[in-house]
């Protein structure tokens, strides 16, 4: 027994030496937060799926779906999905991180070692994604401290609730205790389905996405963690030595690729998958699948289960999804505690569509207002008296501008409503609708006053600055 205790103490000391985070040598589990056990229900799920508590894990992240998947190796040797966690908040846009301060959450393949696990995180618990990897560095991309962490607050990270990160952290910790030296994180803009590839076909990031889709496909067909290498400023997945070659493969992200092959069984399965999906994508495009909007100005996204809990909450660049509406999801239990300082994504595009009113001079009979019973002016009166104009002719320059909604067809003119105090209409707009709910019928149209000061949706400093918090 004394010998076994000695071995255990030596192993623990070794784990402490390996578990530095940001140059600080700290243990994987040196406090109560980092020592929380894997929940019994999750352990039961592992048993049902023929998994061991200490078997390796793999993590996949999807921005558009706002989901984090934890996969775990079963006794068969293949990975199976253990649990999907809704992401509380991610920041930036769909696409890879390029430079420090761009608020982009990374996309690509990253490796997480024990030293990247941080039990003393300011955001409850966290692990460093490891950005930039060799590929990012070869392209001159910069950035640091990009994490998966708690607190539901993101400035280039993938943020979960504290309860969620506690579970994810415990799964990573147990895999390290079981002997896994590093677990892989695969970060994607969306699931690479034919529908998504058709929707985003014009996105300038598509060449990069097609490149990392190779690794996505390798995992999909093998259910094995793909081996990742870099050369010629690109990703290479599952490379192997060519037949009759004894020279070891050496890769350098910015150098020429060595001669390598992809194992036939993997290459053939990936080829069949991609051919089928390419045909489906082409079919969808031919049927007119709309192209996803670019440059919306939205900062990141939030899973709908969290957006439903917030007044005026939006999913941002994440899809609201089908099925339950946000109003129904609001009645369900949240997967963790949402902090009071959470900052949901804002959609300036929706703001401009909600009240896109401008002052438009009335130059056509359709858009003109009923002439008012006021003095018509000296020159107009003179022209009418000498027969150059008639009483029924629409005035070319009205006494007051007509306010119309520029994004809707111009309807038949209505009687001018009773004048109102325009300062009320110019007050702070109400909370915006969610992306998954149909846009409500605008109430501003009937309340606009002909000749009133144009009401233009403003982007206040507070609303713009809040997205940067």
XYZ file of C-alpha atoms in Angstrom:
469
model
C 0.000 0.000 0.000
C 2.833 2.412 0.837
C 4.383 1.771 -2.579
C 1.099 2.496 -4.369
C 0.668 5.704 -2.382
C 4.170 6.754 -3.336
C 3.452 6.105 -7.015
C 0.225 8.110 -6.759
C 2.015 11.059 -5.163
C 4.698 11.018 -7.867
C 2.002 10.952 -10.576
C 0.208 13.888 -8.949
C 3.449 15.877 -8.756
C 4.067 15.158 -12.427
C 0.585 16.343 -13.339
C 1.194 19.604 -11.456
C 4.434 20.120 -13.372
C 2.632 19.582 -16.667
C -0.398 21.673 -15.823
C 0.946 25.201 -16.143
C -1.478 27.789 -17.537
C -0.069 30.936 -19.072
C 3.367 30.130 -17.627
C 1.955 29.529 -14.142
C 2.432 25.988 -12.853
C -0.927 25.215 -11.310
C -2.712 21.928 -10.871
C -5.618 20.781 -12.998
C -7.712 20.456 -9.861
C -6.374 22.644 -7.083
C -9.670 24.117 -5.894
C -13.275 23.142 -5.305
C -14.486 24.432 -8.684
C -11.945 22.411 -10.638
C -12.511 19.327 -8.464
C -16.237 19.001 -9.080
C -17.073 15.410 -10.053
C -18.656 14.480 -13.344
C -22.440 14.546 -12.700
C -23.941 11.100 -12.012
C -26.359 11.410 -14.939
C -23.468 12.004 -17.317
C -21.626 9.017 -15.865
C -24.754 6.923 -16.438
C -24.893 8.136 -20.047
C -21.272 7.030 -20.501
C -22.100 3.577 -19.171
C -25.069 3.308 -21.521
C -22.830 4.268 -24.464
C -20.051 1.847 -23.466
C -17.616 4.609 -22.494
C -15.150 4.796 -19.622
C -14.985 7.843 -17.361
C -11.302 8.363 -18.210
C -11.474 7.689 -21.951
C -10.376 10.426 -24.420
C -12.661 13.272 -25.425
C -13.007 15.521 -28.486
C -14.830 18.879 -28.688
C -16.637 20.426 -31.667
C -17.884 24.054 -31.741
C -20.463 25.501 -34.136
C -21.079 29.247 -34.272
C -24.254 29.392 -36.358
C -25.921 26.665 -34.309
C -24.351 28.033 -31.079
C -23.566 24.518 -29.866
C -20.606 22.792 -28.238
C -20.393 19.017 -28.615
C -18.390 16.728 -26.357
C -17.505 13.426 -27.995
C -15.997 10.561 -26.028
C -14.177 7.434 -27.131
C -16.163 4.249 -26.607
C -14.597 0.868 -25.955
C -14.897 0.151 -29.689
C -12.198 2.764 -30.241
C -14.510 5.138 -32.107
C -15.819 8.437 -30.763
C -19.504 8.864 -30.028
C -21.441 11.980 -29.082
C -21.805 12.218 -25.312
C -23.543 15.581 -24.878
C -24.396 18.782 -26.749
C -24.212 22.065 -24.822
C -25.877 25.273 -26.038
C -23.346 28.110 -26.222
C -24.369 31.084 -24.126
C -22.353 33.656 -26.092
C -19.740 33.877 -28.836
C -18.461 37.054 -30.425
C -17.414 38.312 -33.826
C -18.642 37.051 -37.180
C -18.710 33.776 -39.079
C -15.118 33.300 -40.201
C -11.642 32.786 -38.722
C -9.870 35.058 -36.290
C -7.304 37.242 -38.083
C -5.807 39.740 -35.650
C -5.674 40.713 -32.012
C -8.700 42.756 -30.992
C -11.022 41.797 -33.866
C -13.399 40.093 -31.394
C -13.434 36.988 -33.604
C -13.860 33.578 -32.007
C -11.346 31.266 -33.752
C -12.197 28.646 -36.344
C -10.003 25.670 -37.159
C -8.357 22.735 -35.370
C -6.661 23.202 -32.011
C -5.057 20.957 -29.397
C -5.710 21.336 -25.654
C -3.034 20.119 -23.230
C -3.265 20.010 -19.410
C -1.278 23.253 -19.301
C -4.098 25.053 -21.115
C -6.654 24.161 -18.446
C -7.181 27.057 -16.024
C -8.844 26.222 -12.678
C -8.233 29.793 -11.484
C -9.941 31.548 -14.389
C -11.564 34.928 -13.869
C -14.506 33.395 -15.788
C -15.162 30.583 -13.319
C -13.240 27.836 -15.200
C -11.690 27.801 -18.652
C -9.328 26.218 -21.113
C -7.217 28.050 -23.680
C -8.076 27.032 -27.255
C -4.461 27.408 -28.323
C -4.887 30.128 -30.933
C -2.846 30.848 -32.986
C -1.882 27.393 -34.218
C 0.896 26.785 -36.772
C -1.460 27.544 -39.680
C -2.581 30.841 -38.134
C 1.025 31.860 -37.439
C 2.091 31.044 -41.000
C -0.508 33.541 -42.240
C 0.617 36.190 -39.756
C -2.552 36.019 -37.701
C -2.390 37.347 -34.153
C -4.386 36.927 -30.971
C -4.072 35.565 -27.466
C -6.035 34.234 -24.525
C -8.861 32.806 -26.639
C -10.841 30.547 -24.326
C -13.805 28.359 -23.749
C -14.960 29.619 -20.352
C -17.912 30.408 -18.114
C -19.663 33.687 -17.234
C -21.537 33.956 -20.573
C -19.367 36.918 -21.649
C -17.288 36.905 -24.820
C -14.631 39.078 -26.440
C -13.417 36.543 -28.978
C -14.190 33.456 -26.905
C -16.820 30.751 -26.661
C -18.642 31.466 -23.395
C -20.781 28.987 -21.498
C -22.614 29.247 -18.200
C -20.616 28.406 -15.081
C -22.522 25.160 -14.624
C -21.783 24.098 -18.206
C -18.059 24.855 -18.087
C -17.830 22.974 -14.785
C -19.096 19.838 -16.556
C -16.921 20.318 -19.636
C -13.866 21.014 -17.490
C -14.474 17.873 -15.449
C -14.682 15.769 -18.616
C -11.378 17.159 -19.859
C -9.767 16.661 -16.457
C -10.822 13.013 -16.283
C -9.544 12.348 -19.806
C -6.135 13.710 -18.789
C -6.174 11.584 -15.644
C -6.898 8.641 -17.939
C -3.773 9.301 -19.997
C -4.950 11.517 -22.867
C -2.122 13.955 -23.547
C -4.254 16.483 -25.435
C -7.815 16.673 -26.686
C -8.777 18.169 -30.021
C -11.076 21.163 -30.485
C -12.675 21.578 -33.901
C -14.227 25.050 -34.313
C -16.545 25.635 -37.278
C -18.758 28.448 -38.587
C -21.670 26.013 -38.968
C -22.402 22.364 -39.644
C -21.161 21.645 -43.150
C -24.474 20.499 -44.573
C -25.532 21.036 -48.204
C -28.069 23.643 -47.035
C -25.450 25.686 -45.205
C -22.930 25.383 -48.028
C -25.579 26.659 -50.445
C -26.612 29.535 -48.193
C -23.039 30.716 -47.656
C -21.748 30.023 -51.182
C -20.787 33.670 -51.773
C -19.032 34.181 -48.453
C -15.375 35.232 -48.953
C -14.376 32.721 -46.252
C -15.635 29.772 -48.303
C -12.147 28.637 -49.505
C -11.002 28.428 -45.879
C -14.197 26.665 -44.850
C -13.827 24.083 -47.620
C -10.291 23.418 -46.408
C -11.280 22.724 -42.796
C -14.334 20.815 -44.029
C -11.843 18.134 -45.107
C -11.079 17.486 -41.431
C -14.786 17.664 -40.597
C -15.455 14.987 -43.226
C -12.587 12.807 -42.037
C -14.094 12.748 -38.560
C -17.603 12.173 -39.892
C -16.638 9.068 -41.875
C -14.163 7.533 -39.414
C -15.363 8.713 -35.970
C -11.668 8.962 -35.157
C -9.765 12.092 -34.196
C -8.124 13.197 -37.449
C -4.388 13.716 -37.425
C -3.726 17.371 -38.298
C -0.613 18.711 -40.024
C 0.200 21.983 -41.785
C 2.215 22.782 -44.909
C 2.090 25.314 -47.742
C -0.157 27.494 -45.571
C -2.908 24.898 -45.479
C -4.334 22.110 -43.323
C -3.530 18.462 -44.085
C -5.583 15.682 -42.500
C -4.522 12.087 -41.812
C -1.356 12.137 -43.947
C 0.605 8.884 -44.189
C 3.902 7.829 -45.705
C 3.731 6.817 -49.358
C 4.210 3.107 -50.134
C 7.833 1.954 -50.229
C 8.967 5.109 -48.445
C 10.933 4.956 -45.222
C 11.579 8.668 -44.899
C 9.637 10.114 -41.951
C 7.137 12.817 -42.794
C 8.171 16.300 -41.721
C 5.695 19.141 -41.949
C 6.228 22.874 -41.757
C 3.249 25.208 -42.028
C 4.958 27.658 -44.384
C 7.144 25.157 -46.281
C 6.447 22.825 -49.180
C 4.457 19.732 -48.310
C 6.368 16.455 -48.200
C 5.172 13.541 -50.315
C 2.292 11.893 -48.470
C -0.861 9.890 -49.089
C -4.269 9.631 -47.466
C -5.190 6.055 -46.489
C -7.429 4.583 -49.188
C -10.291 3.670 -46.868
C -10.492 7.239 -45.570
C -9.961 8.916 -48.934
C -12.664 6.841 -50.648
C -15.246 7.398 -47.898
C -14.570 11.147 -47.852
C -14.762 11.325 -51.655
C -18.158 9.627 -51.745
C -19.481 11.875 -48.992
C -18.292 15.040 -50.714
C -19.609 14.040 -54.135
C -23.049 13.353 -52.696
C -23.104 16.637 -50.772
C -21.826 18.648 -53.758
C -24.712 17.316 -55.847
C -27.209 18.219 -53.105
C -25.705 21.694 -52.761
C -25.910 22.291 -56.527
C -29.538 21.165 -56.523
C -30.386 23.597 -53.730
C -28.665 26.466 -55.522
C -30.563 25.684 -58.732
C -33.794 25.845 -56.750
C -32.922 29.336 -55.592
C -31.834 28.875 -51.990
C -31.259 32.457 -50.808
C -27.729 33.575 -50.063
C -26.988 34.433 -46.439
C -26.623 38.138 -45.784
C -23.074 39.456 -45.398
C -21.719 42.229 -43.201
C -24.749 42.546 -40.974
C -22.825 44.284 -38.211
C -24.064 41.807 -35.602
C -21.479 40.901 -32.975
C -21.650 37.149 -32.556
C -24.476 34.947 -31.426
C -26.295 33.202 -28.603
C -28.188 29.953 -28.458
C -31.948 30.393 -28.522
C -32.418 28.758 -25.118
C -30.498 31.656 -23.567
C -31.930 34.392 -25.786
C -35.408 33.295 -24.679
C -34.542 34.140 -21.066
C -33.582 37.751 -21.738
C -35.914 40.717 -22.320
C -35.574 41.500 -25.999
C -32.929 38.781 -26.328
C -31.771 37.862 -29.831
C -29.821 34.943 -31.230
C -27.738 37.273 -33.406
C -25.738 35.357 -35.998
C -26.823 32.072 -34.465
C -29.960 30.540 -35.903
C -33.125 30.731 -33.895
C -33.966 27.263 -35.133
C -37.300 25.654 -35.814
C -39.753 24.074 -33.447
C -40.226 25.849 -30.150
C -40.386 29.613 -30.306
C -38.413 31.799 -27.939
C -41.606 32.546 -26.017
C -42.098 28.837 -25.304
C -38.424 28.290 -24.513
C -38.661 31.079 -21.958
C -40.794 28.754 -19.841
C -38.199 25.983 -19.906
C -35.351 25.666 -17.446
C -32.116 27.385 -18.448
C -29.010 25.164 -18.771
C -27.154 27.102 -16.119
C -27.243 30.486 -14.437
C -27.341 33.498 -16.751
C -25.460 36.382 -15.105
C -27.133 39.771 -14.836
C -24.397 41.425 -16.920
C -24.943 39.206 -19.963
C -24.883 41.209 -23.189
C -26.967 39.546 -25.935
C -26.045 40.216 -29.571
C -27.632 43.258 -31.149
C -28.921 43.383 -34.711
C -28.552 46.869 -36.224
C -30.104 45.573 -39.438
C -33.341 44.783 -37.642
C -33.239 48.225 -36.066
C -33.044 49.849 -39.487
C -35.872 47.685 -40.784
C -38.117 48.349 -37.832
C -38.427 52.089 -38.358
C -36.761 52.912 -41.690
C -38.596 56.214 -42.146
C -37.235 59.112 -44.164
C -38.564 62.439 -45.363
C -39.400 62.142 -49.072
C -40.558 65.170 -51.076
C -43.893 64.461 -52.740
C -43.387 64.753 -56.475
C -46.082 62.332 -57.705
C -49.796 62.300 -57.348
C -49.653 58.917 -55.590
C -47.437 60.119 -52.767
C -48.861 63.621 -52.372
C -50.903 64.685 -49.402
C -54.263 66.462 -49.599
C -53.632 70.197 -50.144
C -54.087 72.162 -46.990
C -56.422 75.124 -46.803
C -53.652 77.690 -46.389
C -52.223 80.537 -48.443
C -50.844 79.051 -51.662
C -48.091 81.622 -52.119
C -47.756 84.613 -54.451
C -46.296 82.833 -57.503
C -48.679 79.906 -57.298
C -51.615 82.277 -57.013
C -50.388 84.362 -59.936
C -49.881 81.283 -62.140
C -53.391 80.076 -61.400
C -54.947 83.476 -62.116
C -53.295 83.803 -65.510
C -54.267 80.245 -66.465
C -50.854 78.574 -66.242
C -51.954 76.201 -63.519
C -55.199 74.707 -62.287
C -56.574 74.154 -58.823
C -56.490 70.386 -59.325
C -52.822 70.076 -60.313
C -50.595 68.440 -57.704
C -48.136 70.927 -56.276
C -44.563 70.127 -57.319
C -43.072 71.348 -54.040
C -45.383 70.696 -51.104
C -45.519 72.971 -48.145
C -44.521 70.043 -45.942
C -42.715 66.739 -46.728
C -44.570 63.445 -46.669
C -43.006 60.786 -44.450
C -43.235 57.285 -45.899
C -41.690 53.910 -45.198
C -39.024 53.513 -47.860
C -38.862 49.722 -47.654
C -42.551 49.084 -48.331
C -44.722 49.787 -51.396
C -46.329 53.213 -51.167
C -49.969 52.782 -50.236
C -52.880 55.031 -51.069
C -52.724 58.256 -49.051
C -54.575 58.367 -45.784
C -56.080 61.418 -44.116
C -53.480 63.230 -42.085
C -53.706 62.115 -38.441
C -54.025 64.506 -35.572
C -50.685 66.217 -34.897
C -48.695 64.627 -32.122
C -45.631 65.465 -30.101
C -42.745 64.082 -32.197
C -40.498 63.952 -29.174
C -42.408 60.895 -27.979
C -41.842 59.089 -31.283
C -38.139 59.896 -31.156
C -37.663 58.283 -27.766
C -35.573 55.131 -27.268
C -37.007 52.303 -29.413
C -38.564 49.244 -27.795
C -36.727 45.951 -27.509
C -36.112 44.363 -30.871
C -37.866 41.134 -31.912
C -35.978 37.871 -32.060
C -34.689 36.550 -35.342
C -36.836 33.430 -35.145
C -40.111 35.258 -34.617
C -41.974 36.908 -37.493
C -41.602 40.659 -37.608
C -44.597 42.383 -35.960
C -46.798 44.710 -37.931
C -45.252 48.203 -37.665
C -47.167 50.592 -35.492
C -45.148 53.621 -36.492
C -46.816 54.080 -39.883
C -50.134 55.416 -38.633
C -48.522 57.549 -35.970
C -46.354 59.526 -38.396
C -47.462 63.073 -39.006
C -47.305 64.586 -42.477
C -44.923 67.488 -42.332
C -43.439 66.399 -38.989
C -39.712 66.222 -38.317
C -38.443 63.005 -39.942
C -38.039 60.179 -37.463
C -34.878 58.232 -38.206
C -33.811 55.216 -36.161
C -30.734 56.259 -34.218
C -27.820 54.108 -33.093
C -27.075 55.554 -29.709
C -23.640 55.448 -28.176
C -24.985 53.261 -25.403
C -26.400 50.627 -27.741
C -23.291 50.602 -29.909
C -20.908 50.491 -26.967
C -22.836 47.711 -25.221
C -21.887 45.273 -27.989
C -18.222 45.834 -27.146
C -18.555 44.900 -23.488
